[in-house]
Coordinates of C-alpha atoms in Angstrom, one line a residue:
M27 CA 70.1 58.8 60.7
S28 CA 69.1 58.7 56.8
V29 CA 70.2 61.6 54.5
P30 CA 67.6 64.5 54.5
D31 CA 66.0 65.6 51.2
V32 CA 68.0 69.3 51.6
P33 CA 71.7 68.7 52.9
L34 CA 72.6 70.2 56.2
S35 CA 74.8 73.2 56.5
P36 CA 77.1 74.1 59.3
P37 CA 75.5 76.7 62.3
S38 CA 75.5 80.3 61.0
D39 CA 77.6 82.6 63.4
D40 CA 74.9 85.4 63.0
R41 CA 71.9 82.3 63.9
L42 CA 73.7 81.3 66.7
T43 CA 74.6 85.1 68.0
A44 CA 71.0 85.7 67.6
L45 CA 69.8 82.6 70.0
A46 CA 72.7 83.4 72.5
R47 CA 70.8 86.9 72.8
T48 CA 67.4 85.2 73.8
G49 CA 69.0 84.3 76.9
L50 CA 67.4 81.0 76.7
G51 CA 68.9 77.6 77.2
A52 CA 68.2 73.9 79.2
E53 CA 66.1 75.5 81.6
P54 CA 62.3 75.6 81.9
D55 CA 61.0 79.0 80.7
P56 CA 57.2 79.8 82.0
A57 CA 56.0 81.3 78.5
F58 CA 57.5 79.1 76.4
D59 CA 56.1 76.0 78.7
R60 CA 53.0 77.6 78.2
F61 CA 53.1 77.5 74.5
A62 CA 54.0 74.0 74.8
E63 CA 51.2 72.8 76.7
L64 CA 48.9 75.2 74.7
V65 CA 50.1 73.0 71.2
R66 CA 49.2 69.6 73.6
R67 CA 45.9 70.6 74.4
V68 CA 44.7 72.3 70.9
L69 CA 46.5 69.5 68.7
K70 CA 45.8 66.6 71.1
V71 CA 49.4 65.5 71.3
P72 CA 51.1 63.6 74.2
V73 CA 54.3 65.9 73.5
A74 CA 54.9 69.4 72.5
L75 CA 58.4 71.5 72.6
V76 CA 59.5 74.5 72.0
S77 CA 63.0 73.8 70.4
L78 CA 66.0 75.6 69.8
V79 CA 68.8 74.5 67.8
E80 CA 72.6 75.4 68.9
A81 CA 75.4 74.5 67.7
D82 CA 76.0 71.0 69.0
R83 CA 72.7 70.2 71.0
Q84 CA 68.9 71.4 70.7
V85 CA 67.2 73.0 74.1
F86 CA 63.8 72.9 74.8
P87 CA 63.0 76.0 77.1
G88 CA 59.4 74.8 76.7
A89 CA 58.5 71.3 76.9
G90 CA 55.4 69.4 77.9
G91 CA 54.8 65.4 78.0
L92 CA 58.5 64.1 77.6
A93 CA 59.3 61.3 79.5
E94 CA 60.5 62.4 83.6
S95 CA 64.4 62.1 82.5
W96 CA 64.1 64.0 79.3
Q97 CA 61.9 66.7 80.9
K98 CA 64.2 67.2 83.3
R99 CA 67.2 67.4 80.9
R100 CA 65.3 69.6 78.5
E101 CA 68.0 69.0 75.9
T102 CA 69.3 66.3 73.3
P103 CA 72.4 66.1 71.1
L104 CA 71.7 67.2 67.6
S105 CA 72.0 63.5 66.9
H106 CA 68.2 63.1 68.0
S107 CA 67.0 66.4 66.7
F108 CA 64.1 66.3 63.9
C109 CA 64.1 70.5 64.6
Q110 CA 67.4 71.2 63.0
L111 CA 65.8 70.2 59.8
V112 CA 63.4 73.2 60.4
V113 CA 66.3 75.3 60.7
T114 CA 68.4 74.5 57.9
T115 CA 65.4 74.4 55.8
A116 CA 63.6 77.3 57.1
A117 CA 60.6 75.5 56.5
P118 CA 57.8 73.5 58.2
L119 CA 58.7 69.9 58.7
I120 CA 55.4 67.6 58.7
V121 CA 56.3 63.8 59.2
E122 CA 53.3 61.2 59.4
D123 CA 55.3 58.0 60.4
S124 CA 59.3 58.6 61.2
R125 CA 59.8 55.1 61.0
T126 CA 59.2 55.2 57.1
D127 CA 60.1 58.8 56.4
P128 CA 63.6 58.8 54.6
R129 CA 64.5 62.3 56.1
V130 CA 64.3 61.0 59.6
A131 CA 64.6 57.2 59.3
G132 CA 67.0 56.0 61.9
N133 CA 66.8 58.9 64.0
P134 CA 68.0 57.9 67.6
A135 CA 64.9 60.0 68.8
I136 CA 62.4 57.5 67.3
V137 CA 63.4 55.1 70.1
D138 CA 64.8 57.2 72.9
L139 CA 62.0 59.7 72.9
D140 CA 59.4 57.5 71.3
V141 CA 59.1 60.6 68.5
V142 CA 56.6 58.5 65.6
A143 CA 54.8 61.7 64.2
Y144 CA 56.3 65.0 63.7
A145 CA 54.9 68.4 63.1
G146 CA 57.5 71.5 63.4
M147 CA 56.9 75.1 62.4
P148 CA 60.2 77.9 62.2
L149 CA 60.5 79.9 65.1
T150 CA 62.2 82.9 63.7
D151 CA 63.6 86.4 65.1
D152 CA 63.2 89.9 63.7
T153 CA 65.3 89.2 60.5
G154 CA 63.8 86.2 59.8
K155 CA 66.5 83.8 60.9
V156 CA 65.1 80.4 62.1
L157 CA 66.3 79.7 65.4
G158 CA 64.1 76.4 66.5
S159 CA 60.7 75.0 66.3
L160 CA 57.6 74.6 67.8
C161 CA 56.7 71.2 67.0
A162 CA 54.0 68.8 68.1
I163 CA 54.8 65.0 68.4
D164 CA 52.9 62.0 68.7
T165 CA 54.0 58.4 69.9
A166 CA 51.7 57.0 66.9
P167 CA 51.6 57.6 63.1
R168 CA 49.3 60.4 62.5
E169 CA 47.6 62.1 59.7
W170 CA 48.2 65.8 60.5
M171 CA 45.0 67.7 59.5
P172 CA 45.5 71.1 57.2
S173 CA 43.5 72.6 60.5
D174 CA 46.1 71.3 63.0
L175 CA 48.6 72.6 60.6
A176 CA 47.2 76.2 60.6
M177 CA 46.4 76.2 64.3
L178 CA 50.1 75.2 64.7
S179 CA 51.2 77.8 62.1
D180 CA 49.3 80.5 64.2
L181 CA 51.0 79.3 67.7
A182 CA 54.4 79.6 66.2
A183 CA 53.7 82.8 65.0
A184 CA 52.5 84.1 68.2
C185 CA 55.5 81.9 70.0
S186 CA 57.9 83.7 67.5
D187 CA 56.6 87.0 68.7
T188 CA 57.1 85.9 72.4
L189 CA 60.8 84.9 71.1
R190 CA 61.6 88.4 69.7
L191 CA 60.0 90.2 72.8
R192 CA 62.6 88.4 74.8
I193 CA 65.5 88.8 72.5
A194 CA 64.5 92.6 72.8
T195 CA 64.3 92.3 76.6
Q196 CA 67.5 90.5 76.8
T197 CA 69.4 93.2 74.6
A198 CA 67.9 96.2 76.6
R199 CA 69.3 94.6 79.7
R200 CA 72.7 94.0 78.4
R201 CA 72.7 97.5 77.1
E202 CA 71.8 98.8 80.6
S203 CA 74.4 96.5 82.0
R204 CA 77.0 97.5 80.1
A205 CA 75.9 101.0 80.2
G206 CA 76.3 100.5 84.2
V207 CA 79.7 99.1 83.7
A208 CA 80.6 101.6 81.6
F209 CA 79.5 104.4 84.1
G210 CA 81.4 102.3 86.8
R211 CA 84.3 102.7 84.8
S212 CA 84.2 106.0 84.0
Q213 CA 83.5 106.6 87.8
L214 CA 86.7 104.7 88.4
L215 CA 88.6 106.7 86.1
L216 CA 87.2 110.0 87.5
R217 CA 88.1 109.1 91.1
A218 CA 91.7 107.9 90.1
S219 CA 92.0 111.5 88.5
V220 CA 91.1 113.4 91.7
S221 CA 92.6 110.7 94.1
L222 CA 95.7 110.4 92.5
A223 CA 96.2 114.3 91.8
N224 CA 96.4 114.4 95.7
T225 CA 99.1 112.1 96.1
T226 CA 102.8 113.3 96.9
T227 CA 104.4 110.1 97.8
L228 CA 104.9 106.7 96.1
D229 CA 103.3 105.0 99.1
D230 CA 100.2 107.5 98.5
I231 CA 100.1 106.4 94.7
V232 CA 100.4 102.5 95.6
S233 CA 97.6 102.9 98.4
V234 CA 95.3 104.7 96.0
V235 CA 95.7 102.3 93.1
R236 CA 94.5 99.5 95.6
E237 CA 92.1 101.3 96.7
L238 CA 90.6 101.9 93.3
V239 CA 90.9 98.6 91.7
T240 CA 89.7 96.6 94.8
G241 CA 85.9 97.1 94.3
S242 CA 86.1 96.9 90.9
L243 CA 88.5 94.2 89.4
D244 CA 88.8 93.0 92.8
P245 CA 92.4 91.6 92.3
A246 CA 94.4 89.6 94.8
Y247 CA 97.5 91.8 94.7
V248 CA 98.4 95.2 93.0
G249 CA 101.8 96.1 92.4
V250 CA 103.8 99.0 90.9
S251 CA 107.5 98.7 89.6
L252 CA 109.6 101.1 88.2
R253 CA 112.5 100.8 86.2
D254 CA 115.9 102.6 87.5
G255 CA 118.6 103.9 85.4
A256 CA 120.7 101.0 85.4
G257 CA 118.0 99.2 83.6
R258 CA 116.6 97.2 86.5
V259 CA 113.0 96.9 87.8
T260 CA 112.5 97.8 91.3
L261 CA 109.3 96.7 93.2
R262 CA 107.9 99.5 94.9
S263 CA 104.5 97.8 96.4
G264 CA 106.8 95.1 98.3
R265 CA 105.0 95.8 101.8
T266 CA 102.1 93.8 100.8
L267 CA 103.4 91.0 100.0
P268 CA 105.7 88.4 102.6
P269 CA 108.7 89.3 103.2
T270 CA 110.6 86.4 101.4
V271 CA 108.4 87.3 98.4
A272 CA 109.1 90.9 98.3
E273 CA 113.0 90.6 98.9
R274 CA 113.2 87.8 95.9
W275 CA 111.9 90.6 93.8
N276 CA 113.0 93.8 95.4
R277 CA 115.3 94.8 92.3
Y278 CA 115.9 92.7 89.2
P279 CA 117.0 92.7 85.6
S280 CA 114.5 94.1 83.4
S281 CA 115.3 91.3 81.1
A282 CA 113.4 89.1 83.3
T283 CA 110.3 87.3 82.1
T284 CA 107.9 88.6 84.8
P285 CA 104.8 90.3 83.9
S286 CA 106.2 93.8 85.0
G287 CA 109.6 93.0 83.1
L288 CA 107.6 92.2 80.1
A289 CA 105.5 95.2 80.2
I290 CA 108.2 97.5 80.9
R291 CA 110.7 95.8 78.1
L292 CA 108.2 95.5 75.6
G293 CA 106.0 98.2 76.2
V294 CA 102.9 96.8 75.9
V295 CA 100.0 95.4 78.1
V296 CA 101.0 91.6 79.2
L297 CA 97.7 89.7 79.5
L298 CA 98.3 86.0 81.6
P299 CA 94.5 85.1 81.9
D300 CA 95.5 81.5 83.3
L301 CA 98.3 79.7 84.9
E302 CA 99.4 78.2 81.4
S303 CA 100.0 81.5 79.9
V304 CA 102.1 82.5 82.8
R305 CA 104.0 79.2 82.0
A306 CA 104.3 79.8 78.5
Q307 CA 105.2 83.8 78.7
A308 CA 106.5 84.9 82.0
P309 CA 108.2 81.6 83.5
D310 CA 110.7 83.6 85.8
S311 CA 107.3 84.5 87.7
L312 CA 105.7 81.0 87.8
G313 CA 107.3 79.7 91.0
T314 CA 106.0 83.0 93.0
F315 CA 102.8 82.0 91.3
V316 CA 102.6 78.6 92.7
E317 CA 103.6 79.5 96.2
M318 CA 101.0 82.9 96.5
G319 CA 98.4 80.8 94.8
W320 CA 97.9 83.0 92.1
Q321 CA 96.6 82.1 89.0
S322 CA 96.5 85.2 86.3
A323 CA 97.5 88.8 86.1
V324 CA 97.9 91.4 83.6
S325 CA 100.7 94.1 83.7
V326 CA 100.6 97.6 81.8
P327 CA 103.1 99.6 81.2
L328 CA 103.4 103.2 82.7
P329 CA 104.1 105.6 79.8
G330 CA 107.0 108.1 80.3
P331 CA 108.5 110.6 78.3
A332 CA 111.4 108.2 76.8
G333 CA 109.4 104.9 77.0
P334 CA 108.0 103.0 80.2
I335 CA 109.0 104.1 83.5
G336 CA 107.5 101.2 85.0
S337 CA 104.4 99.0 85.1
L338 CA 101.2 98.5 87.2
T339 CA 100.3 95.0 87.7
L340 CA 97.0 93.5 88.9
V341 CA 97.2 89.7 90.1
W342 CA 93.9 87.2 90.5
K343 CA 93.9 84.0 92.5
E344 CA 91.6 82.5 89.7
P345 CA 91.7 82.5 86.1
Y346 CA 90.7 86.1 84.7
T347 CA 90.4 87.3 81.4
L348 CA 90.0 91.3 80.8
D349 CA 87.6 92.4 78.3
E350 CA 88.4 95.3 76.0
T351 CA 86.6 97.9 78.2
E352 CA 88.8 96.9 81.4
Q353 CA 91.9 97.0 79.2
A354 CA 91.1 100.5 78.2
V355 CA 90.1 101.2 82.0
L356 CA 93.6 99.8 83.0
A357 CA 95.5 101.7 80.5
A358 CA 93.9 104.8 81.0
L359 CA 94.5 104.2 84.9
A360 CA 98.3 103.6 84.2
G361 CA 98.5 106.9 82.4
Y362 CA 97.3 108.7 85.6
V363 CA 99.4 106.6 87.8
A364 CA 102.3 107.5 85.6
Q365 CA 101.8 111.1 85.7
A366 CA 101.2 110.8 89.8
L367 CA 104.6 108.9 90.0
Q368 CA 106.4 111.6 88.1
R369 CA 105.2 114.6 90.1
A370 CA 105.7 112.7 93.1
D371 CA 109.2 112.2 92.0
Y372 CA 109.5 115.9 90.9
L373 CA 108.3 116.4 94.9
R374 CA 110.6 114.3 96.4
A375 CA 113.4 116.0 94.5
Q376 CA 112.2 119.2 95.7
K377 CA 111.9 118.2 99.3
N378 CA 115.6 117.0 99.5
T379 CA 116.7 120.1 97.7
A380 CA 115.1 122.1 100.3
E381 CA 116.1 119.9 103.2
V382 CA 119.6 120.4 101.9
L383 CA 119.3 124.2 102.1
Q384 CA 117.4 124.3 105.5
R385 CA 120.3 121.9 106.6
A386 CA 123.0 124.7 105.0
L387 CA 121.2 127.6 106.5
L388 CA 121.0 126.0 110.1
S389 CA 124.7 125.7 111.4
E390 CA 125.4 122.8 113.9
L391 CA 125.3 124.2 117.1
P392 CA 128.9 125.0 119.0
D393 CA 130.5 123.1 121.9
A394 CA 128.7 124.9 124.8
T395 CA 130.1 123.2 127.7
P396 CA 129.6 123.7 130.8
F397 CA 126.1 124.3 129.4
E398 CA 123.8 121.6 127.7
M399 CA 122.2 122.8 124.7
A400 CA 119.7 121.2 122.0
A401 CA 118.2 122.4 119.0
R402 CA 115.3 121.1 116.7
Y403 CA 113.6 122.1 113.4
E404 CA 110.6 120.8 111.6
P405 CA 109.3 122.2 108.6
A406 CA 105.5 122.5 107.9
A407 CA 104.0 119.4 107.0
R408 CA 102.7 120.6 103.8
G409 CA 104.8 122.8 101.2
E410 CA 108.1 123.2 100.3
H411 CA 109.2 121.6 103.6
V412 CA 111.5 124.5 104.1
G413 CA 110.8 127.9 106.0
G414 CA 111.8 131.0 107.4
D415 CA 112.3 129.8 111.3
W416 CA 115.5 129.5 112.7
Y417 CA 117.7 128.9 115.6
D418 CA 121.3 130.1 116.1
A419 CA 124.3 129.9 119.1
V420 CA 127.4 131.3 118.7
R421 CA 130.1 130.8 121.3
L422 CA 131.6 134.4 121.6
E423 CA 134.1 134.0 124.4
A424 CA 134.5 131.3 127.5
N425 CA 131.3 130.8 128.9
H426 CA 129.6 133.5 127.1
L427 CA 126.9 132.6 124.5
A428 CA 124.8 134.4 122.0
L429 CA 121.4 133.0 121.2
V430 CA 119.1 133.6 118.7
V431 CA 115.3 132.3 117.5
G432 CA 113.7 133.9 115.0
D433 CA 110.9 133.9 112.3
V434 CA 110.7 135.1 108.7
T435 CA 107.0 135.1 107.6
G436 CA 106.2 132.1 105.1
H437 CA 107.4 128.6 105.0
D438 CA 108.6 128.6 101.6
M439 CA 111.9 128.8 99.9
G440 CA 111.7 132.4 99.6
A441 CA 111.3 132.6 103.1
A442 CA 114.3 130.7 103.5
A443 CA 116.1 132.7 101.2
L444 CA 115.3 135.7 103.5
M445 CA 116.0 134.4 106.8
G446 CA 119.6 132.9 105.2
R447 CA 120.3 136.6 104.3
L448 CA 118.7 137.8 107.9
R449 CA 120.5 135.2 110.0
S450 CA 124.1 136.1 108.5
K451 CA 123.7 139.4 109.0
M452 CA 123.1 138.8 112.7
R453 CA 125.9 136.7 113.1
L454 CA 128.4 139.5 111.8
L455 CA 127.1 141.9 113.7
M456 CA 127.2 139.5 116.9
V457 CA 131.2 138.5 116.3
D458 CA 131.7 142.6 114.9
R459 CA 131.5 144.2 118.7
H460 CA 130.2 143.5 121.9
E461 CA 126.9 145.4 122.4
P462 CA 123.5 145.4 124.2
P463 CA 121.3 143.3 122.1
A464 CA 118.9 145.9 121.6
A465 CA 121.6 147.8 119.9
L466 CA 122.2 145.0 117.8
L467 CA 118.8 144.8 116.8
R468 CA 118.6 148.3 115.8
R469 CA 121.6 148.1 113.7
L470 CA 120.1 144.7 111.9
D471 CA 117.1 147.0 110.9
A472 CA 119.2 150.0 109.8
A473 CA 121.6 147.5 107.8
N474 CA 118.4 145.6 106.3
Q475 CA 116.9 149.4 105.2
A476 CA 120.2 150.8 104.0
L477 CA 120.6 147.2 101.6
G478 CA 117.2 147.7 100.5
D479 CA 116.0 144.6 102.3
R480 CA 112.4 144.9 104.0
I481 CA 112.6 141.9 105.6
A482 CA 109.8 141.5 108.0
A483 CA 110.7 138.8 110.8
T484 CA 110.4 138.4 114.7
A485 CA 113.7 137.4 116.6
V486 CA 115.1 136.9 120.0
L487 CA 118.4 137.6 120.5
A488 CA 120.0 136.8 124.2
Y489 CA 123.3 136.6 125.7
L490 CA 123.9 134.1 128.7
Y491 CA 127.2 134.8 130.6
P492 CA 128.4 134.2 134.0
D493 CA 127.3 136.6 136.8
P494 CA 130.2 137.4 138.9
V495 CA 128.4 138.9 141.7
D496 CA 125.4 136.3 142.7
G497 CA 126.7 133.3 141.0
G498 CA 124.9 131.6 138.3
H499 CA 124.5 133.5 134.9
Q500 CA 123.1 136.6 133.6
L501 CA 120.6 136.5 130.4
H502 CA 120.9 139.9 128.7
W503 CA 118.2 140.0 126.0
S504 CA 115.9 142.1 123.3
N505 CA 112.6 140.9 121.7
A506 CA 111.3 142.0 118.4
G507 CA 108.1 140.9 117.9
H508 CA 108.5 137.1 118.7
P509 CA 106.9 134.3 121.6
S510 CA 108.1 135.0 124.7
P511 CA 111.3 132.7 125.7
L512 CA 110.7 130.7 129.2
L513 CA 112.9 130.3 132.3
I514 CA 112.5 127.1 134.2
T515 CA 114.4 127.1 137.8
D516 CA 113.9 125.3 140.8
E517 CA 111.7 127.9 142.0
G518 CA 109.0 127.6 138.9
L519 CA 108.7 128.9 135.5
T520 CA 109.0 132.6 134.3
V521 CA 107.4 133.8 131.1
L522 CA 110.0 136.4 130.0
D523 CA 107.3 138.6 128.2
R524 CA 108.5 141.9 127.1
R525 CA 108.4 142.6 123.6
D526 CA 109.1 145.3 121.1
P527 CA 107.9 145.7 117.4
L528 CA 109.4 143.1 115.0
L529 CA 112.0 143.7 112.6
G530 CA 111.7 145.4 109.3
V531 CA 108.6 147.4 110.1
L532 CA 109.8 151.2 111.1
R533 CA 113.0 152.9 110.4
R534 CA 113.6 154.0 114.0
T535 CA 112.3 151.2 116.1
P536 CA 112.6 151.8 119.8
R537 CA 114.1 148.6 121.3
T538 CA 115.1 148.1 125.0
S539 CA 117.5 145.4 126.5
H540 CA 116.5 143.4 129.8
L541 CA 118.5 141.6 132.1
R542 CA 117.5 138.3 134.4
H543 CA 119.6 136.5 136.7
V544 CA 119.5 132.8 135.6
P545 CA 120.3 130.4 138.8
P546 CA 122.2 127.5 138.4
G547 CA 121.0 124.6 136.8
S548 CA 118.1 126.5 134.8
T549 CA 116.4 125.7 131.8
L550 CA 116.1 128.3 128.8
L551 CA 113.3 127.7 126.0
F552 CA 113.2 129.6 122.8
Y553 CA 110.7 128.6 120.6
T554 CA 109.3 130.0 117.2
D555 CA 105.0 130.3 116.9
G556 CA 104.5 127.4 114.8
L557 CA 104.9 125.2 118.0
I558 CA 102.0 126.3 119.6
E559 CA 99.8 128.6 117.1
T560 CA 96.7 127.1 115.6
R561 CA 93.5 128.0 113.8
T562 CA 91.2 126.9 116.4
T563 CA 92.6 127.8 119.7
L564 CA 93.6 131.1 121.4
W565 CA 97.1 132.0 121.6
D566 CA 97.0 132.5 125.6
D567 CA 95.4 128.9 125.7
R568 CA 98.3 127.4 123.8
E569 CA 101.0 129.3 125.6
R570 CA 99.3 128.5 129.1
A571 CA 99.4 124.7 127.6
L572 CA 103.0 125.1 126.7
C573 CA 104.0 126.5 130.3
E574 CA 102.4 123.4 132.1
L575 CA 104.2 121.0 130.1
V576 CA 107.4 122.3 130.3
A577 CA 106.9 122.7 134.0
G578 CA 106.5 118.7 134.0
L579 CA 109.6 117.8 131.8
T580 CA 112.4 120.0 132.7
A581 CA 114.0 116.7 134.5
L582 CA 114.6 115.4 130.9
P583 CA 117.7 115.8 128.8
L584 CA 117.2 118.7 126.4
P585 CA 116.9 116.6 123.0
E586 CA 114.3 114.5 124.9
L587 CA 112.3 117.5 126.2
L588 CA 112.1 119.3 122.3
D589 CA 111.0 116.1 121.3
R590 CA 108.1 115.7 123.6
L591 CA 107.2 119.5 123.0
Y592 CA 107.1 118.7 119.5
R593 CA 105.2 116.0 119.5
E594 CA 102.7 116.8 122.0
L595 CA 101.9 120.4 120.8
A596 CA 102.8 120.8 117.4
G597 CA 102.0 117.3 116.2
T598 CA 102.9 115.7 112.7
D599 CA 100.3 117.6 110.7
H600 CA 101.4 121.2 111.8
E601 CA 100.7 124.0 109.6
D602 CA 103.6 126.2 110.2
D603 CA 107.5 125.3 110.5
V604 CA 108.4 125.1 113.9
A605 CA 112.3 126.0 115.9
L606 CA 113.2 125.2 119.2
L607 CA 116.4 125.9 121.1
A608 CA 116.7 124.9 124.8
V609 CA 119.8 125.6 126.8
R610 CA 120.4 124.6 130.6
T611 CA 123.2 125.9 133.0
P612 CA 125.6 124.1 135.5
R613 CA 124.8 123.4 138.7

C-alpha cells in the first residue's frame, strides 16, 4: 500500500474507548445494515459499508453487497482498510480509481474485495471523534457527482446520530448494570453484617461466608485460616476438603508461599488470577491446585488489633480476575469476618470459663454403694452456658444419703454464683447435725436472712436410709417449691407431690417433712423444671409425658436413663438449664 498524503498516526486510546462504548463489532446490526442498503439504493453502488476502525482491524456492523465470504466475516485487517484514512484525516476520502490513486494504490482490498471507486464520510461520536466511515464502493472507476457526495454526507450525519444514540444507550445500560452490581454487592455486605452478627462459633462463620459468596462470586472453595500464637497458620475450614488435602494444610508455617500464608504474613490482598500466577507467587500450593483442579484464587487478610489474625481465601476452577469493586467487597467482608471471629473467640473463652465454674460448683458424686446413682447437668442452649440449677449428694454415714436438687432463678454467671453460695450453706447444715429436712430448710432460710442473702430458689432435700422394720429404705424429704420427685417401684410410678413455698420469700415459712417407704430395686428421680418446661405446652401435660417416658425406661442403667430423658424431653435447644439426679436402691 502506498504512503497516504496524511501520515497515519497510532489509534487514540480515547477513540478506541469511545468505539468500545458503541457495543458494535463484527456482527450484523439491523439499524446499520439499513444505512448500508440505503446508500446502495440512493447512490446505485454495488457495495456500501458502515465501517468502524479498531486498533488492528475494521469491522462492518452495517454491510450490503459484499461477496458472501466477506459478508459473513464482517471484518478485514487494517491492511485492507480505506476507511482508516477517513479516521486519521477526520475528513472524507474520495477515490475515483483506486488502482491509480497514490493514496490507496496497492491496498489488498482492490483485488480481494474488488474496491475500485470509493467514497467515505466520517462517522463521529458526540465529542467529534471519528470512529469510522459510511462508504460507497464501486467495482469500476467512477466520477462521484457533487450530489452523490452531498447525499452520502447527509446519510453519514444521520448514521452518526444513530451511532451516538447507540453509545448513549450502551452507556446507560452499563451504568444500570454497574448500579445493579453495586446494589448486589451492597446487599451482600448488608447480609454479611446481619448474618455474621448472629454467629457464635467458627463453624457458623465459615458456613455463613460460604453461603454469602456462593451466589455472588461463586467460588469452588471458601477457606478461613487463622494465625496461632506459635506463628503458624491453622486451616479452620478443612471439613469441605478431601481428608488428605485438609490434613496437608491443617497447620503449617506462616512463611509458606501459599495464598493464605502470603496474605497473613504480608497483610495485603493476594491476587492469583491464573495458574501461572499461582506457580510464580504461591508455589507451595501449586500441587494442591493441580490436584483439586483449581486455577485461580484470592486471599484477603483478616484485620486484627495487632496485624492480620488470619485470612479469607476464595478459589475458582477457572481463571478469574477480580475487579476493583469485588476486591473492595471482599476487603469489607474480611473486616466483618474478623470481627465475628474475635467475638466467637471471646464467647468460646467465656463458655470455657463458665463450664469450669459449673464443674467446680457441681462436685462429683460420692461412692454410693450399695445404691446406684447418676447425675447430669446441661446448661441452657443459649446464654452463658452456666446457670443456677444444681444437684448434690452427700454420704452422711453408712447406707445413709442426703440428696438435693435445686434451682436458683436465672441461667447466667450471676445465678451460678448464687447457687454456689446456697449449695455450700446447705452442705454445711447437712453435716452440722442430723435433723428433719424441713428443719434444715428453715435453718437455711434463717441463715440467708441473717446474712442478707435474698436468694430465691426451689429445692428438694431428701434423706435415704435403711428401713429397719419393713426392709428396703425410707425416704424422708421436704420440698421448697420444686418439681415433685418421682418414685418408680415394681408396683408402678408415684409422684411425690407435696410442696411448700420456695426458699428466700418469707421470713418464717412453714415447712413440712414427709416419709415414704422405698421398696428394694426402686428408682428415685429428681429433676429441675428445665427438663419439661416449655412456652407452648402446659406443665401438667409435660409432667404426664415425663411419667409415661420414665415408666418405660426403668430397666435401663441410670446414666442411659438420664440421657434418654434429656434427649427426648429437653432436647439440644432447651431454653433453661437442666439438672437430673437418679438413685436406685439395691434389691
